[in-house]
Short mmCIF file of C-alpha atoms and ligand atoms in Angstrom, two decimals:
data_model
loop_
_atom_site.label_atom_id
_atom_site.label_comp_id
_atom_site.label_asym_id
_atom_site.label_seq_id
_atom_site.Cartn_x
_atom_site.Cartn_y
_atom_site.Cartn_z
CA MET E 1 0.00 0.00 0.00
CA SER E 2 1.20 3.48 -0.72
CA VAL E 3 -0.10 6.66 0.86
CA PRO E 4 2.02 9.41 -0.66
CA PHE E 5 1.39 12.82 0.83
CA ASN E 6 2.29 15.68 -1.44
CA VAL E 7 3.96 18.70 0.10
CA LEU E 8 4.65 21.18 -2.64
CA ASN E 9 7.24 23.92 -2.99
CA ARG E 10 8.88 23.51 0.37
CA PRO E 11 10.68 20.88 2.45
CA VAL E 12 8.55 18.47 4.45
CA LYS E 13 8.52 19.45 8.13
CA VAL E 14 9.20 16.47 10.37
CA PHE E 15 8.82 16.90 14.13
CA ILE E 16 10.61 14.28 16.20
CA ASP E 17 9.60 14.02 19.86
CA ALA E 18 12.03 12.19 22.13
CA GLY E 19 9.84 10.85 24.94
CA HIS E 20 10.38 11.74 28.62
CA GLY E 21 13.58 13.53 29.75
CA GLY E 22 15.05 15.38 32.71
CA SER E 23 13.24 14.47 35.92
CA ASP E 24 11.06 11.99 34.00
CA PRO E 25 13.21 8.95 33.11
CA GLY E 26 10.30 6.95 31.63
CA ALA E 27 10.82 3.22 31.99
CA VAL E 28 13.93 2.03 33.83
CA ALA E 29 14.94 -1.64 33.65
CA ASN E 30 17.83 -3.94 32.80
CA GLY E 31 20.30 -1.07 33.18
CA LEU E 32 18.47 1.00 30.56
CA ARG E 33 16.60 4.29 30.90
CA GLU E 34 13.86 5.04 28.39
CA LYS E 35 14.65 8.77 28.27
CA ASP E 36 18.23 8.05 27.16
CA LEU E 37 17.19 5.66 24.40
CA CYS E 38 14.52 8.11 23.17
CA LEU E 39 17.04 10.94 22.97
CA GLN E 40 19.75 8.87 21.34
CA VAL E 41 17.37 7.61 18.65
CA ALA E 42 15.74 11.03 18.11
CA LEU E 43 19.13 12.71 17.56
CA ALA E 44 20.09 9.97 15.13
CA VAL E 45 16.79 10.23 13.22
CA LYS E 46 17.38 13.95 12.78
CA ALA E 47 20.95 13.41 11.57
CA ILE E 48 19.89 10.64 9.18
CA LEU E 49 17.02 12.63 7.67
CA GLU E 50 19.20 15.72 7.26
CA ASN E 51 22.23 13.88 5.91
CA GLU E 52 20.75 11.08 3.85
CA TYR E 53 17.43 12.43 2.61
CA GLU E 54 16.49 15.49 0.64
CA ASN E 55 13.61 17.90 0.87
CA VAL E 56 13.12 17.53 4.57
CA GLU E 57 13.41 19.78 7.60
CA VAL E 58 13.59 18.35 11.11
CA ARG E 59 12.87 19.77 14.53
CA LEU E 60 13.19 18.02 17.87
CA SER E 61 11.12 18.55 20.99
CA ARG E 62 14.35 18.19 22.96
CA SER E 63 17.99 17.67 22.03
CA THR E 64 19.27 17.31 25.59
CA ASP E 65 18.18 15.60 28.80
CA VAL E 66 15.49 18.10 29.80
CA PHE E 67 11.89 17.82 30.97
CA LEU E 68 9.06 19.09 28.74
CA THR E 69 5.35 18.77 29.43
CA LEU E 70 3.23 16.88 26.92
CA GLY E 71 1.44 20.16 26.16
CA GLU E 72 4.73 21.87 25.31
CA ARG E 73 5.66 19.08 22.91
CA CYS E 74 2.36 19.43 21.06
CA ARG E 75 2.55 23.23 20.99
CA LEU E 76 6.05 23.17 19.49
CA ALA E 77 4.88 20.93 16.66
CA ASN E 78 1.57 22.75 16.11
CA ASN E 79 3.13 26.22 16.11
CA TRP E 80 5.79 25.14 13.63
CA GLY E 81 3.15 23.67 11.34
CA ALA E 82 4.80 20.24 11.18
CA ASP E 83 3.61 17.85 8.47
CA ILE E 84 4.22 14.83 10.63
CA PHE E 85 4.83 14.20 14.33
CA ILE E 86 6.73 11.12 15.49
CA SER E 87 7.01 10.46 19.22
CA ILE E 88 9.76 7.99 20.15
CA HIS E 89 9.26 5.74 23.16
CA PHE E 90 10.31 2.36 24.51
CA ASN E 91 8.04 0.06 26.45
CA ALA E 92 7.82 -1.49 29.90
CA PHE E 93 5.53 -4.17 31.30
CA THR E 94 6.01 -7.68 32.68
CA PRO E 95 9.24 -9.52 31.80
CA ALA E 96 7.36 -11.65 29.26
CA ALA E 97 6.01 -8.75 27.19
CA THR E 98 8.10 -8.25 24.06
CA GLY E 99 7.99 -6.61 20.65
CA PHE E 100 7.48 -3.51 18.55
CA GLU E 101 4.23 -1.57 18.47
CA THR E 102 3.07 1.83 17.29
CA PHE E 103 0.08 4.03 18.01
CA ARG E 104 -2.11 6.68 16.41
CA TYR E 105 -5.01 8.57 17.99
CA ARG E 106 -8.10 6.41 18.12
CA ASN E 107 -10.24 8.96 16.28
CA ALA E 108 -7.58 9.93 13.74
CA PRO E 109 -8.71 10.50 10.15
CA ASN E 110 -8.25 7.81 7.46
CA ARG E 111 -5.28 9.63 6.02
CA THR E 112 -3.45 9.29 9.33
CA ARG E 113 -4.54 5.68 9.68
CA ASP E 114 -3.12 4.79 6.24
CA ALA E 115 0.12 6.66 6.91
CA HIS E 116 0.49 5.03 10.31
CA VAL E 117 -0.04 1.51 8.96
CA GLU E 118 2.56 2.15 6.24
CA ILE E 119 5.12 3.65 8.63
CA HIS E 120 4.67 0.69 10.97
CA ARG E 121 5.11 -1.81 8.13
CA VAL E 122 8.29 -0.14 6.86
CA MET E 123 9.78 0.21 10.34
CA PHE E 124 9.12 -3.37 11.42
CA ALA E 125 10.58 -4.80 8.23
CA GLN E 126 13.68 -2.62 8.43
CA ALA E 127 14.72 -2.88 12.08
CA PHE E 128 12.68 -5.32 14.14
CA ARG E 129 11.87 -8.39 12.03
CA GLY E 130 13.80 -11.42 13.26
CA LYS E 131 14.69 -9.67 16.53
CA MET E 132 11.37 -9.23 18.31
CA PRO E 133 7.68 -9.82 17.56
CA ASP E 134 5.35 -7.44 15.73
CA ARG E 135 2.66 -6.30 18.17
CA GLY E 136 1.01 -4.28 15.44
CA SER E 137 -0.18 -0.77 14.65
CA LYS E 138 -2.69 0.23 17.31
CA THR E 139 -4.92 3.08 18.39
CA ALA E 140 -4.93 4.84 21.74
CA GLY E 141 -5.81 8.13 23.42
CA PHE E 142 -2.23 9.19 24.23
CA TYR E 143 -1.95 12.93 24.80
CA VAL E 144 0.63 13.70 22.12
CA VAL E 145 -1.13 11.84 19.29
CA LYS E 146 -4.47 13.34 20.36
CA ASN E 147 -3.39 16.97 20.72
CA THR E 148 -1.22 17.41 17.64
CA ASN E 149 -2.80 18.86 14.51
CA MET E 150 -0.88 16.78 11.99
CA THR E 151 -0.40 13.08 11.23
CA ALA E 152 1.00 11.75 14.49
CA VAL E 153 2.48 8.37 15.36
CA LEU E 154 3.98 7.15 18.63
CA THR E 155 6.52 4.32 18.41
CA GLU E 156 7.35 1.82 21.17
CA GLY E 157 10.55 0.16 20.00
CA GLY E 158 10.71 -2.83 22.33
CA PHE E 159 10.44 -3.51 26.07
CA LEU E 160 13.16 -2.47 28.50
CA THR E 161 11.64 -5.03 30.88
CA ASN E 162 12.18 -7.98 28.52
CA SER E 163 15.62 -9.56 28.45
CA ASN E 164 15.61 -10.20 24.69
CA ASP E 165 14.42 -6.72 23.78
CA ALA E 166 16.79 -5.14 26.33
CA ARG E 167 19.73 -7.05 24.89
CA HIS E 168 19.00 -5.47 21.48
CA LEU E 169 18.43 -2.03 23.02
CA LYS E 170 21.90 -2.18 24.54
CA SER E 171 23.39 -2.42 21.06
CA GLY E 172 24.37 0.85 19.42
CA ALA E 173 24.07 -0.87 16.04
CA PHE E 174 20.46 -1.83 16.75
CA LEU E 175 19.54 1.67 17.95
CA ARG E 176 21.03 3.01 14.74
CA GLU E 177 18.80 0.62 12.75
CA VAL E 178 15.81 1.79 14.77
CA ALA E 179 16.69 5.39 13.90
CA GLU E 180 17.12 4.53 10.22
CA ALA E 181 13.76 2.76 10.32
CA HIS E 182 12.08 5.88 11.70
CA ALA E 183 13.60 7.93 8.87
CA ALA E 184 12.58 5.37 6.25
CA GLY E 185 9.07 5.22 7.69
CA VAL E 186 8.67 8.98 7.45
CA ALA E 187 10.12 9.05 3.94
CA SER E 188 7.74 6.29 2.84
CA ILE E 189 4.70 8.55 3.08
CA PHE E 190 6.02 11.73 1.43
CA THR E 191 6.57 11.65 -2.31
CA SER E 192 9.17 14.44 -2.20
CA VAL E 193 11.35 12.98 0.58
CA LYS E 194 13.90 10.81 -1.16
CA LYS E 195 17.26 9.31 -0.34
CA ARG E 196 20.04 11.51 -1.62
CA GLN E 197 21.79 10.28 -4.73
CA ALA E 198 25.32 9.13 -3.99
CA LYS E 199 27.82 11.55 -5.49
CA SER E 200 29.90 8.81 -7.07
CA ASN E 201 29.33 5.55 -8.93
CA LYS E 202 31.67 3.65 -6.67
CA PRO E 203 30.11 0.93 -4.55
CA SER E 204 28.63 2.16 -1.32
CA PRO E 205 31.41 1.07 1.12
CA SER E 206 33.72 3.67 -0.41
CA ILE E 207 31.06 6.30 0.18
CA THR E 208 30.05 5.44 3.69
CA GLU E 209 33.27 4.08 5.12
CA TRP E 210 35.94 6.54 6.23
CA THR E 211 39.25 5.45 4.74
CA GLY E 212 41.36 8.48 5.51
CA GLN E 213 39.63 11.30 3.62
CA VAL E 214 40.44 14.63 5.29
CA LEU E 215 37.52 15.65 7.51
CA ARG E 216 37.16 18.92 9.36
CA HIS E 217 35.16 20.45 12.18
CA GLY E 218 31.66 21.34 10.93
CA GLU E 219 31.40 18.55 8.35
CA ARG E 220 28.50 16.12 8.47
CA GLY E 221 27.46 12.89 6.88
CA PRO E 222 28.19 9.18 6.63
CA LEU E 223 31.97 9.60 6.38
CA VAL E 224 31.98 11.51 9.65
CA ARG E 225 29.80 8.84 11.20
CA SER E 226 32.14 6.12 9.98
CA LEU E 227 35.12 7.96 11.51
CA GLN E 228 33.19 8.29 14.78
CA GLU E 229 32.34 4.59 14.78
CA GLN E 230 35.99 3.71 14.25
CA LEU E 231 37.01 5.99 17.13
CA ILE E 232 34.39 4.46 19.43
CA ASP E 233 35.52 1.02 18.36
CA LYS E 234 39.02 1.86 19.56
CA GLY E 235 37.68 3.05 22.90
CA PHE E 236 37.54 6.83 22.39
CA ASP E 237 34.72 8.77 23.96
CA LEU E 238 32.15 10.46 21.70
CA GLY E 239 29.93 11.48 24.62
CA ARG E 240 26.23 11.03 24.65
CA TYR E 241 25.65 11.87 20.99
CA GLY E 242 27.76 8.91 19.89
CA ALA E 243 28.25 8.41 16.17
CA ASP E 244 25.79 11.06 15.00
CA GLY E 245 27.52 12.01 11.74
CA VAL E 246 28.25 15.57 12.90
CA PHE E 247 31.90 16.64 13.32
CA GLY E 248 31.62 18.98 16.30
CA ASP E 249 33.81 19.80 19.27
CA ILE E 250 33.38 16.39 20.88
CA THR E 251 34.51 14.58 17.74
CA ARG E 252 37.48 16.92 17.33
CA ASN E 253 38.49 16.28 20.95
CA ALA E 254 38.20 12.52 20.39
CA VAL E 255 40.36 12.81 17.26
CA ARG E 256 42.97 14.76 19.24
CA ASP E 257 42.84 12.25 22.10
CA PHE E 258 43.40 9.50 19.60
CA GLN E 259 46.22 11.29 17.81
CA ARG E 260 47.92 11.93 21.15
CA ALA E 261 47.48 8.28 22.21
CA ALA E 262 48.82 7.07 18.86
CA GLY E 263 51.84 9.37 18.98
CA ILE E 264 51.09 11.19 15.71
CA ALA E 265 50.68 14.92 15.02
CA VAL E 266 47.82 16.31 17.13
CA ASP E 267 45.78 18.65 14.90
CA GLY E 268 42.21 17.37 15.30
CA VAL E 269 41.99 17.02 11.50
CA PRO E 270 41.79 13.33 10.59
CA GLY E 271 43.33 12.32 7.28
CA PRO E 272 45.40 9.47 5.81
CA GLN E 273 47.94 9.40 8.63
CA THR E 274 45.23 9.29 11.30
CA PHE E 275 43.45 6.55 9.37
CA ARG E 276 46.55 4.37 9.17
CA ALA E 277 47.25 4.91 12.86
CA LEU E 278 43.64 4.08 13.73
CA GLN E 279 43.78 0.83 11.79
CA ALA E 280 46.92 -0.20 13.66
CA TYR E 281 45.84 1.05 17.08
CA GLN E 282 45.33 -1.31 19.98
CA PRO E 283 43.55 0.32 22.92
CA ASP E 284 46.05 1.25 25.55
CA LYS E 285 46.40 -1.26 28.32
CA GLY E 286 46.45 1.66 30.74
CA GLN E 287 42.98 2.80 29.68
CA LEU E 288 40.20 3.18 32.20
CA VAL E 289 36.53 2.38 31.82
CA ILE E 290 34.26 4.63 33.88
CA VAL E 291 30.74 3.67 34.91
CA ASN E 292 28.19 6.14 33.55
CA VAL E 293 24.98 4.78 35.10
CA ASP E 294 23.91 4.41 38.72
CA ARG E 295 24.50 0.67 38.87
CA LEU E 296 26.04 -1.70 36.36
CA ASN E 297 26.70 -5.44 36.37
CA VAL E 298 30.19 -6.88 36.15
CA ARG E 299 30.55 -10.39 34.84
CA SER E 300 32.72 -13.44 35.36
CA ARG E 301 32.97 -14.16 31.63
CA PRO E 302 32.30 -12.21 28.38
CA SER E 303 28.57 -12.99 28.24
CA PHE E 304 25.38 -11.01 28.81
CA ALA E 305 23.71 -14.10 30.30
CA ALA E 306 22.29 -13.58 33.79
CA SER E 307 24.43 -16.48 35.04
CA ALA E 308 27.59 -14.51 34.16
CA VAL E 309 26.74 -11.63 36.52
CA SER E 310 29.14 -11.58 39.46
CA GLY E 311 28.44 -8.23 41.06
CA GLN E 312 27.50 -4.58 40.63
CA VAL E 313 29.52 -1.39 40.36
CA ARG E 314 28.40 2.20 40.80
CA ARG E 315 28.42 5.42 38.80
CA GLY E 316 31.85 7.04 38.60
CA GLU E 317 33.87 3.94 39.50
CA ALA E 318 36.85 3.43 37.19
CA PHE E 319 38.59 0.19 36.25
CA THR E 320 41.71 -0.58 34.25
CA ILE E 321 41.03 -2.18 30.88
CA VAL E 322 43.12 -5.18 29.87
CA GLU E 323 41.49 -5.68 26.48
CA ARG E 324 38.30 -5.25 24.51
CA VAL E 325 36.63 -8.55 23.61
CA ASN E 326 33.78 -9.67 21.38
CA VAL E 327 30.74 -11.25 23.01
CA ALA E 328 29.22 -14.24 21.25
CA ASN E 329 25.72 -13.55 19.87
CA SER E 330 25.90 -9.84 20.67
CA ASN E 331 26.79 -6.67 18.83
CA THR E 332 28.10 -5.19 22.06
CA ASP E 333 31.69 -5.81 23.14
CA MET E 334 32.96 -6.05 26.68
CA TYR E 335 36.10 -4.85 28.39
CA LYS E 336 38.15 -7.38 30.26
CA LEU E 337 39.27 -5.69 33.47
CA LYS E 338 42.49 -6.10 35.43
CA SER E 339 40.49 -7.90 38.11
CA GLY E 340 39.65 -10.59 35.53
CA LEU E 341 36.00 -9.52 35.44
CA TYR E 342 34.18 -8.19 32.38
CA ILE E 343 32.03 -5.08 31.87
CA THR E 344 29.98 -3.88 28.91
CA ALA E 345 31.76 -1.60 26.42
CA SER E 346 28.46 0.03 25.40
CA GLU E 347 28.75 3.80 25.48
CA ASN E 348 25.19 3.82 26.83
CA PHE E 349 26.65 2.66 30.14
CA VAL E 350 30.34 3.44 30.27
CA ARG E 351 32.95 5.82 28.94
CA THR E 352 36.67 5.41 28.68
CA ARG E 353 39.65 7.59 29.29
CA SER E 354 43.41 7.24 29.43
CA ALA E 355 44.80 6.27 32.80
ZN1 ZN W 401 7.43 6.34 27.18
#
């Protein structure tokens, strides 16, 4: 089914609402906080739509960890005259509840119903199929879908309270897919919102993978994101925005930190030399991992299984990293600590710094 909306003579206005924030954490379970996931995905959706699609303008209800009332969220979107409103949430219920579901207002017009069903279909196929069940596109009376003037959809991208869903939600790669699915869902209902044409005929890896092209502060796009992913992979801190495709101060600092650690010229401008050094770099054995959440499990072996948990550590505690290791059946690595224990390497929970 196709429900193309035509928006003529101007970019489509997409309003992305990151649920909760500030004093309202939303759901909290399995070491995850809903407000953090909502913000991380919302920021990524904005970056993806701006960098990879054309004819689209994006505004966020919040771009930091702040509290907004539901009324304020609706007013921001209504006053802007958004064409579509997407509210990003993650679910919580009993440990058995699992899956992806989305909502529209129960008395929404047919046009919204059709758009919602299509967005749901595109999103499930792109990010969730094979990972968690499809709970379907549903109706409800939620405040933000009721009190917005435009097509409005609220997404619930899995349950923090379910161990399978939570395992996926701890993966930066999965959250990125969820963000891409939001962007693809939005694009699917507007005829004028299309993926940007690649600027070269080379196969896509050469376009999206950073292989030493000179990048500077202020640049954006997939090459920047690839650089950021490579820095994160080597244990350098990109802060809460992670690999967002925007080369700002945090990325420049991480590049400098890396250049310093690698013993090459420190200019904050990554190019061929930085690339070669990054490829060869082994995270320093003197590096520390610092706990960034109130409580976090440490484990007796590199596994996210409950049986591997051997204790808990607290926010701010720092441990010496011996090495970074892959975890079987997970996209998230762990750090082996000097104590012999293991801790997640997910930047949702920890950051690293040189000892
Ligand atoms: Zn929520």
